[in-house]
mmCIF file of C-alpha atoms and ligand atoms in Angstrom:
data_model
loop_
_atom_site.group_PDB
_atom_site.id
_atom_site.type_symbol
_atom_site.label_atom_id
_atom_site.label_comp_id
_atom_site.label_asym_id
_atom_site.label_seq_id
_atom_site.Cartn_x
_atom_site.Cartn_y
_atom_site.Cartn_z
ATOM 1 C CA MET A 103 0.104 -0.135 0.188
ATOM 2 C CA GLY A 104 1.274 3.147 -1.074
ATOM 3 C CA ASP A 105 2.161 6.577 1.236
ATOM 4 C CA PHE A 106 -1.017 8.025 0.242
ATOM 5 C CA ILE A 107 -3.841 5.725 -1.090
ATOM 6 C CA MET A 108 -5.957 4.715 1.760
ATOM 7 C CA ILE A 109 -8.461 2.293 0.085
ATOM 8 C CA ASP A 110 -10.302 0.265 2.445
ATOM 9 C CA ILE A 111 -9.636 -2.980 0.621
ATOM 10 C CA ASN A 112 -11.126 -4.993 3.894
ATOM 11 C CA LYS A 113 -14.502 -3.879 2.375
ATOM 12 C CA GLY A 114 -13.908 -4.936 -0.928
ATOM 13 C CA ARG A 115 -13.291 -1.296 -2.072
ATOM 14 C CA TYR A 116 -10.872 -0.942 -4.957
ATOM 15 C CA TRP A 117 -11.490 3.135 -4.663
ATOM 16 C CA ASP A 118 -11.231 5.772 -2.136
ATOM 17 C CA GLU A 119 -14.162 7.643 -3.528
ATOM 18 C CA GLY A 120 -16.814 7.048 -5.749
ATOM 19 C CA ILE A 121 -18.110 9.876 -7.834
ATOM 20 C CA THR A 122 -21.583 10.109 -9.675
ATOM 21 C CA LEU A 123 -20.887 12.582 -12.444
ATOM 22 C CA VAL A 124 -23.733 11.262 -14.229
ATOM 23 C CA SER A 125 -27.183 10.622 -12.597
ATOM 24 C CA SER A 126 -30.105 8.457 -13.986
ATOM 25 C CA CYS A 127 -29.269 5.839 -16.488
ATOM 26 C CA THR A 128 -31.134 3.267 -18.626
ATOM 27 C CA LYS A 129 -30.723 -0.736 -18.451
ATOM 28 C CA CYS A 130 -28.393 -1.986 -21.119
ATOM 29 C CA SER A 131 -27.214 -5.458 -19.649
ATOM 30 C CA PRO A 132 -28.724 -8.252 -17.322
ATOM 31 C CA GLY A 133 -26.475 -6.699 -14.879
ATOM 32 C CA CYS A 134 -28.842 -3.860 -14.400
ATOM 33 C CA ASP A 135 -31.584 -5.919 -13.543
ATOM 34 C CA HIS A 136 -31.316 -4.549 -9.776
ATOM 35 C CA CYS A 137 -29.479 -1.426 -10.314
ATOM 36 C CA TRP A 138 -28.822 0.201 -7.057
ATOM 37 C CA ALA A 139 -28.656 3.761 -8.503
ATOM 38 C CA LEU A 140 -32.033 3.572 -10.320
ATOM 39 C CA ALA A 141 -33.700 1.842 -7.378
ATOM 40 C CA MET A 142 -32.570 4.884 -5.281
ATOM 41 C CA GLU A 143 -33.586 7.427 -7.750
ATOM 42 C CA GLN A 144 -37.023 5.596 -7.946
ATOM 43 C CA ARG A 145 -37.397 6.082 -4.248
ATOM 44 C CA PHE A 146 -36.063 9.667 -3.540
ATOM 45 C CA LYS A 147 -36.394 11.495 -6.969
ATOM 46 C CA PRO A 148 -39.154 9.671 -9.039
ATOM 47 C CA GLU A 149 -39.624 12.688 -11.146
ATOM 48 C CA PHE A 150 -36.295 12.508 -12.516
ATOM 49 C CA LYS A 151 -36.556 8.690 -13.926
ATOM 50 C CA ASN A 152 -34.654 8.162 -16.921
ATOM 51 C CA GLN A 153 -33.566 11.750 -17.099
ATOM 52 C CA VAL A 154 -29.948 11.606 -17.379
ATOM 53 C CA GLN A 155 -28.260 14.750 -15.671
ATOM 54 C CA CYS A 156 -24.643 15.691 -15.780
ATOM 55 C CA HIS A 157 -23.355 17.285 -12.860
ATOM 56 C CA PRO A 158 -20.238 19.458 -13.532
ATOM 57 C CA GLU A 159 -20.161 21.130 -10.093
ATOM 58 C CA ARG A 160 -19.148 17.623 -8.719
ATOM 59 C CA LEU A 161 -15.869 17.826 -10.825
ATOM 60 C CA LYS A 162 -14.234 20.003 -7.932
ATOM 61 C CA ARG A 163 -14.282 16.876 -5.823
ATOM 62 C CA PHE A 164 -11.229 16.219 -7.862
ATOM 63 C CA ASN A 165 -9.240 19.188 -6.419
ATOM 64 C CA THR A 166 -7.572 17.098 -3.606
ATOM 65 C CA ARG A 167 -4.450 17.573 -1.652
ATOM 66 C CA LYS A 168 -3.744 14.110 -0.985
ATOM 67 C CA PRO A 169 -3.867 11.718 -4.052
ATOM 68 C CA LYS A 170 -7.259 9.543 -4.210
ATOM 69 C CA VAL A 171 -8.635 6.644 -6.281
ATOM 70 C CA PHE A 172 -11.883 8.264 -7.923
ATOM 71 C CA ALA A 173 -14.276 5.420 -9.194
ATOM 72 C CA VAL A 174 -16.318 7.334 -11.824
ATOM 73 C CA TRP A 175 -19.655 5.557 -12.400
ATOM 74 C CA ASN A 176 -23.118 5.778 -13.824
ATOM 75 C CA ASP A 177 -21.973 5.849 -17.107
ATOM 76 C CA LEU A 178 -20.174 9.015 -18.334
ATOM 77 C CA PHE A 179 -20.628 7.353 -21.989
ATOM 78 C CA HIS A 180 -24.470 6.949 -21.679
ATOM 79 C CA GLU A 181 -25.801 8.001 -25.268
ATOM 80 C CA ALA A 182 -27.451 10.917 -23.739
ATOM 81 C CA VAL A 183 -24.316 12.527 -22.026
ATOM 82 C CA PRO A 184 -23.172 15.334 -24.197
ATOM 83 C CA ASP A 185 -19.742 15.386 -25.623
ATOM 84 C CA GLU A 186 -18.890 18.694 -24.144
ATOM 85 C CA PHE A 187 -19.564 17.151 -20.607
ATOM 86 C CA ILE A 188 -16.979 14.154 -21.512
ATOM 87 C CA HIS A 189 -14.666 16.568 -22.673
ATOM 88 C CA ASP A 190 -14.957 18.912 -19.220
ATOM 89 C CA VAL A 191 -14.480 15.563 -17.273
ATOM 90 C CA TYR A 192 -11.145 14.630 -19.155
ATOM 91 C CA TRP A 193 -10.120 18.244 -18.812
ATOM 92 C CA LYS A 194 -10.630 18.208 -14.993
ATOM 93 C CA MET A 195 -8.679 14.737 -15.091
ATOM 94 C CA TYR A 196 -5.800 15.956 -16.547
ATOM 95 C CA ARG A 197 -5.695 19.323 -14.374
ATOM 96 C CA GLU A 198 -5.574 16.977 -11.196
ATOM 97 C CA PRO A 199 -2.802 14.519 -11.974
ATOM 98 C CA GLN A 200 -2.199 13.617 -8.520
ATOM 99 C CA ASN A 201 -5.264 11.357 -8.423
ATOM 100 C CA THR A 202 -5.897 8.120 -10.170
ATOM 101 C CA TYR A 203 -9.296 7.928 -11.986
ATOM 102 C CA LEU A 204 -11.266 4.428 -12.411
ATOM 103 C CA ILE A 205 -14.013 5.270 -15.360
ATOM 104 C CA LEU A 206 -16.405 2.456 -15.745
ATOM 105 C CA THR A 207 -18.645 1.928 -18.376
ATOM 106 C CA LYS A 208 -21.023 -0.442 -19.869
ATOM 107 C CA ARG A 209 -21.260 1.234 -23.141
ATOM 108 C CA PRO A 210 -17.514 0.271 -24.774
ATOM 109 C CA GLN A 211 -18.660 1.487 -28.239
ATOM 110 C CA ARG A 212 -19.260 5.241 -27.180
ATOM 111 C CA MET A 213 -15.951 5.117 -25.065
ATOM 112 C CA LEU A 214 -13.807 3.873 -27.901
ATOM 113 C CA GLU A 215 -15.494 6.453 -30.269
ATOM 114 C CA TYR A 216 -14.542 9.256 -27.411
ATOM 115 C CA LYS A 217 -11.132 7.776 -27.230
ATOM 116 C CA GLN A 218 -10.341 7.592 -30.746
ATOM 117 C CA SER A 219 -10.997 11.495 -31.043
ATOM 118 C CA PRO A 220 -7.412 13.401 -31.240
ATOM 119 C CA HIS A 221 -6.484 14.721 -27.948
ATOM 120 C CA ARG A 222 -3.606 14.486 -25.472
ATOM 121 C CA PRO A 223 -2.063 11.011 -24.738
ATOM 122 C CA LEU A 224 -3.815 9.213 -21.887
ATOM 123 C CA PRO A 225 -1.702 9.563 -18.514
ATOM 124 C CA ASN A 226 -1.241 6.337 -16.682
ATOM 125 C CA LYS A 227 -3.441 7.390 -13.834
ATOM 126 C CA ILE A 228 -6.417 7.018 -16.093
ATOM 127 C CA TRP A 229 -7.996 3.924 -16.163
ATOM 128 C CA HIS A 230 -10.886 2.597 -18.408
ATOM 129 C CA GLY A 231 -13.169 -0.187 -17.209
ATOM 130 C CA LEU A 232 -15.662 -2.181 -18.697
ATOM 131 C CA THR A 233 -18.291 -4.050 -16.567
ATOM 132 C CA VAL A 234 -19.559 -7.433 -17.905
ATOM 133 C CA CYS A 235 -21.918 -10.254 -16.278
ATOM 134 C CA ASN A 236 -21.891 -13.212 -18.349
ATOM 135 C CA GLN A 237 -20.382 -14.562 -21.413
ATOM 136 C CA GLN A 238 -22.779 -12.990 -23.850
ATOM 137 C CA GLU A 239 -21.701 -9.697 -22.641
ATOM 138 C CA ALA A 240 -18.264 -10.571 -22.602
ATOM 139 C CA ASP A 241 -18.063 -11.646 -26.064
ATOM 140 C CA GLU A 242 -19.964 -8.607 -27.245
ATOM 141 C CA LYS A 243 -18.168 -5.891 -25.351
ATOM 142 C CA ILE A 244 -14.509 -7.132 -24.753
ATOM 143 C CA PRO A 245 -13.336 -6.921 -28.347
ATOM 144 C CA ILE A 246 -14.882 -3.294 -28.754
ATOM 145 C CA PHE A 247 -13.086 -2.415 -25.083
ATOM 146 C CA LEU A 248 -9.866 -3.970 -26.176
ATOM 147 C CA ARG A 249 -9.353 -1.068 -28.904
ATOM 148 C CA VAL A 250 -9.848 1.739 -26.223
ATOM 149 C CA PRO A 251 -6.608 2.780 -25.880
ATOM 150 C CA GLY A 252 -4.552 3.154 -22.578
ATOM 151 C CA LYS A 253 -4.405 1.003 -19.286
ATOM 152 C CA LYS A 254 -8.112 -1.077 -18.989
ATOM 153 C CA PHE A 255 -9.489 -2.952 -16.574
ATOM 154 C CA LEU A 256 -12.420 -5.459 -16.465
ATOM 155 C CA SER A 257 -15.322 -5.609 -13.837
ATOM 156 C CA ILE A 258 -17.142 -8.545 -13.695
ATOM 157 C CA GLU A 259 -19.817 -7.640 -11.457
ATOM 158 C CA PRO A 260 -22.345 -8.474 -10.812
ATOM 159 C CA MET A 261 -21.213 -11.913 -11.990
ATOM 160 C CA LEU A 262 -24.146 -13.906 -13.142
ATOM 161 C CA ALA A 263 -22.678 -16.737 -14.987
ATOM 162 C CA PRO A 264 -19.572 -18.656 -15.755
ATOM 163 C CA ILE A 265 -17.320 -16.543 -18.206
ATOM 164 C CA ASN A 266 -14.339 -17.422 -20.135
ATOM 165 C CA ILE A 267 -12.064 -14.425 -20.877
ATOM 166 C CA GLN A 268 -8.804 -16.564 -21.238
ATOM 167 C CA LEU A 269 -8.797 -15.287 -25.132
ATOM 168 C CA GLU A 270 -9.112 -11.863 -24.200
ATOM 169 C CA LEU A 271 -6.374 -11.981 -21.306
ATOM 170 C CA LEU A 272 -3.631 -13.646 -23.490
ATOM 171 C CA GLN A 273 -4.346 -11.520 -26.317
ATOM 172 C CA MET A 274 -1.179 -9.322 -25.761
ATOM 173 C CA GLY A 275 0.700 -7.197 -27.919
ATOM 174 C CA ASN A 276 4.184 -5.986 -27.276
ATOM 175 C CA LEU A 277 4.564 -7.234 -23.766
ATOM 176 C CA GLY A 278 6.627 -5.683 -20.845
ATOM 177 C CA GLU A 279 6.676 -6.383 -17.239
ATOM 178 C CA ASP A 280 5.787 -3.895 -14.769
ATOM 179 C CA GLY A 281 8.027 -3.831 -11.210
ATOM 180 C CA ARG A 282 6.126 -6.661 -9.979
ATOM 181 C CA GLY A 283 6.214 -9.046 -12.574
ATOM 182 C CA HIS A 284 2.704 -8.402 -14.335
ATOM 183 C CA ARG A 285 2.923 -8.499 -18.017
ATOM 184 C CA MET A 286 1.843 -4.838 -19.599
ATOM 185 C CA ALA A 287 0.448 -4.122 -22.967
ATOM 186 C CA SER A 288 -1.490 -1.471 -24.495
ATOM 187 C CA ASP A 289 -4.279 -3.914 -26.065
ATOM 188 C CA ASN A 290 -5.227 -6.303 -23.335
ATOM 189 C CA ILE A 291 -6.797 -6.160 -20.154
ATOM 190 C CA ASP A 292 -4.770 -5.224 -17.272
ATOM 191 C CA ALA A 293 -6.536 -6.153 -14.177
ATOM 192 C CA VAL A 294 -9.781 -8.116 -13.424
ATOM 193 C CA LEU A 295 -12.026 -7.080 -10.571
ATOM 194 C CA LEU A 296 -14.958 -9.739 -9.552
ATOM 195 C CA GLY A 297 -17.703 -9.293 -7.142
ATOM 196 C CA GLY A 298 -21.195 -11.038 -6.614
ATOM 197 C CA GLU A 299 -24.459 -9.298 -6.701
ATOM 198 C CA THR A 300 -25.662 -7.097 -3.600
ATOM 199 C CA GLY A 301 -29.339 -5.679 -2.455
ATOM 200 C CA PRO A 302 -32.594 -7.111 -2.830
ATOM 201 C CA GLY A 303 -33.203 -9.872 -5.032
ATOM 202 C CA ALA A 304 -29.509 -10.579 -5.415
ATOM 203 C CA ARG A 305 -28.654 -13.641 -7.701
ATOM 204 C CA PRO A 306 -26.040 -15.909 -6.147
ATOM 205 C CA MET A 307 -22.792 -16.466 -7.857
ATOM 206 C CA GLN A 308 -21.305 -20.044 -7.791
ATOM 207 C CA ILE A 309 -17.788 -20.812 -6.399
ATOM 208 C CA GLU A 310 -16.672 -22.267 -9.738
ATOM 209 C CA TRP A 311 -17.085 -19.413 -11.703
ATOM 210 C CA VAL A 312 -15.428 -17.353 -9.335
ATOM 211 C CA ARG A 313 -12.423 -19.889 -9.115
ATOM 212 C CA SER A 314 -12.322 -20.221 -13.026
ATOM 213 C CA ILE A 315 -11.603 -16.423 -13.328
ATOM 214 C CA ARG A 316 -9.145 -16.529 -10.634
ATOM 215 C CA ASP A 317 -7.063 -19.350 -12.383
ATOM 216 C CA GLN A 318 -7.592 -17.468 -15.708
ATOM 217 C CA CYS A 319 -6.007 -14.453 -14.504
ATOM 218 C CA GLN A 320 -3.275 -16.521 -12.804
ATOM 219 C CA GLY A 321 -2.684 -18.372 -16.084
ATOM 220 C CA ALA A 322 -2.292 -14.937 -18.078
ATOM 221 C CA ASN A 323 -0.511 -13.202 -14.857
ATOM 222 C CA VAL A 324 -3.039 -10.606 -14.796
ATOM 223 C CA PRO A 325 -4.038 -8.873 -11.270
ATOM 224 C CA PHE A 326 -7.156 -10.041 -9.784
ATOM 225 C CA PHE A 327 -9.263 -8.477 -7.182
ATOM 226 C CA PHE A 328 -12.069 -10.326 -5.575
ATOM 227 C CA LYS A 329 -14.226 -7.626 -4.370
ATOM 228 C CA GLY A 330 -16.728 -10.405 -2.353
ATOM 229 C CA TRP A 331 -19.385 -12.707 -2.528
ATOM 230 C CA GLY A 332 -22.207 -9.837 -2.396
ATOM 231 C CA LYS A 333 -25.543 -10.693 -0.779
ATOM 232 C CA TRP A 334 -24.733 -14.333 -0.908
ATOM 233 C CA GLY A 335 -22.293 -16.294 0.931
ATOM 234 C CA VAL A 336 -20.428 -19.723 1.137
ATOM 235 C CA ASN A 337 -19.940 -21.770 4.211
ATOM 236 C CA TRP A 338 -16.062 -22.913 4.104
ATOM 237 C CA MET A 339 -14.986 -25.954 5.700
ATOM 238 C CA ASN A 340 -12.346 -28.749 5.352
ATOM 239 C CA ASP A 341 -13.318 -31.796 3.194
ATOM 240 C CA ASP A 342 -11.970 -35.339 4.488
ATOM 241 C CA ASN A 343 -8.639 -34.651 2.777
ATOM 242 C CA GLY A 344 -8.110 -31.749 4.686
ATOM 243 C CA MET A 345 -8.651 -29.254 1.448
ATOM 244 C CA ILE A 346 -10.784 -26.150 1.620
ATOM 245 C CA ALA A 347 -14.248 -26.703 0.320
ATOM 246 C CA GLY A 348 -17.268 -24.853 -0.209
ATOM 247 C CA SER A 349 -20.833 -25.975 0.696
ATOM 248 C CA GLU A 350 -24.306 -24.695 -0.015
ATOM 249 C CA TRP A 351 -25.218 -20.958 -0.542
ATOM 250 C CA MET A 352 -26.921 -18.816 2.340
ATOM 251 C CA ASP A 353 -28.115 -15.461 2.235
ATOM 252 C CA LYS A 354 -25.707 -14.124 4.698
ATOM 253 C CA GLY A 355 -25.864 -10.538 3.823
ATOM 254 C CA ILE A 356 -22.993 -8.686 2.313
ATOM 255 C CA LYS A 357 -20.830 -8.355 5.512
ATOM 256 C CA LYS A 358 -20.783 -11.668 6.431
ATOM 257 C CA SER A 359 -20.297 -13.300 3.055
ATOM 258 C CA GLY A 360 -17.051 -11.554 3.029
ATOM 259 C CA ARG A 361 -14.327 -11.786 0.355
ATOM 260 C CA VAL A 362 -12.625 -14.966 1.126
ATOM 261 C CA LEU A 363 -11.953 -17.638 -1.588
ATOM 262 C CA ASP A 364 -10.302 -20.886 -0.764
ATOM 263 C CA GLY A 365 -8.942 -19.822 2.479
ATOM 264 C CA ARG A 366 -7.380 -16.266 1.224
ATOM 265 C CA THR A 367 -8.399 -12.920 -0.081
ATOM 266 C CA HIS A 368 -7.412 -11.700 -3.602
ATOM 267 C CA ASP A 369 -6.286 -7.919 -3.192
ATOM 268 C CA ASP A 370 -4.287 -7.493 -6.430
ATOM 269 C CA LEU A 371 -4.910 -3.646 -7.687
ATOM 270 C CA PRO A 372 -2.332 -2.442 -9.930
ATOM 271 C CA TRP A 373 -3.172 1.401 -9.025
ATOM 272 C CA VAL A 374 -2.275 0.794 -5.585
ATOM 273 C CA LYS A 375 1.582 0.736 -5.452
HETATM 274 S S1 SF4 B 226 -25.484 1.153 -16.670
HETATM 275 FE FE1 SF4 B 226 -24.886 0.878 -14.375
HETATM 276 S S2 SF4 B 226 -25.994 2.782 -13.546
HETATM 277 FE FE2 SF4 B 226 -26.857 2.398 -15.683
HETATM 278 S S3 SF4 B 226 -28.967 1.021 -15.411
HETATM 279 FE FE3 SF4 B 226 -27.277 -0.248 -15.803
HETATM 280 S S4 SF4 B 226 -26.008 -0.763 -13.149
HETATM 281 FE FE4 SF4 B 226 -27.331 1.228 -13.547
#
């Protein structure tokens, strides 16, 4: 952990501060079925339902003294967000280079189109992230996402089905290594985050799905961060051979379900040095 970054990894966080620069959204994936942001909006601001709004006033939160890792969510690349606002967000990130910015989208086509427009080279502290929840979404969106320049990570959350991403992880161009032995390339996925669903109606995630992603990342030497099981948990025990085994699913709630997979947590975040 670095001198400044204070991410609360024990809570499954990979960011210091989440920031909603765009409020409201429209569903575009099975992973949106139980969208927390839309549920909150429906509850507290029903008059704004499905009305995408940009919040330029929140950009001043990037004015930090100590570097922070910001997670920018609620889709900056939604089709209703004007290009001008996206420009303003990038301009501000360039102006505050002490921070790390994680920009998450479920809409890689618009992210790619925006990133293809000519502008200054991307600093290493701006990371683009794609969220997928099942194989179909991965197959459709990852090939587009791989063409986005710069540092990239995949967020598999909520994980709703097994996913094979091995080809994408292995689709490496000119490989180098960072100081920690991780391979790096401009056209591949530099990190994978994974988490189960939370909240009312959450769908359970199976142990084998998570193990498979862990193993694919390990095989490709790509950093893997396991955010947690979500609302549904696993009972861990030792089997007859003394090996760790997981048993049936229980609705434990997010605090109790925890982040352990086969006896350990997976905390590898490349932006935390
Ligand atoms: S893209 Fe994100 S914010 Fe938009 S509906 Fe889906 S889960 Fe919600």
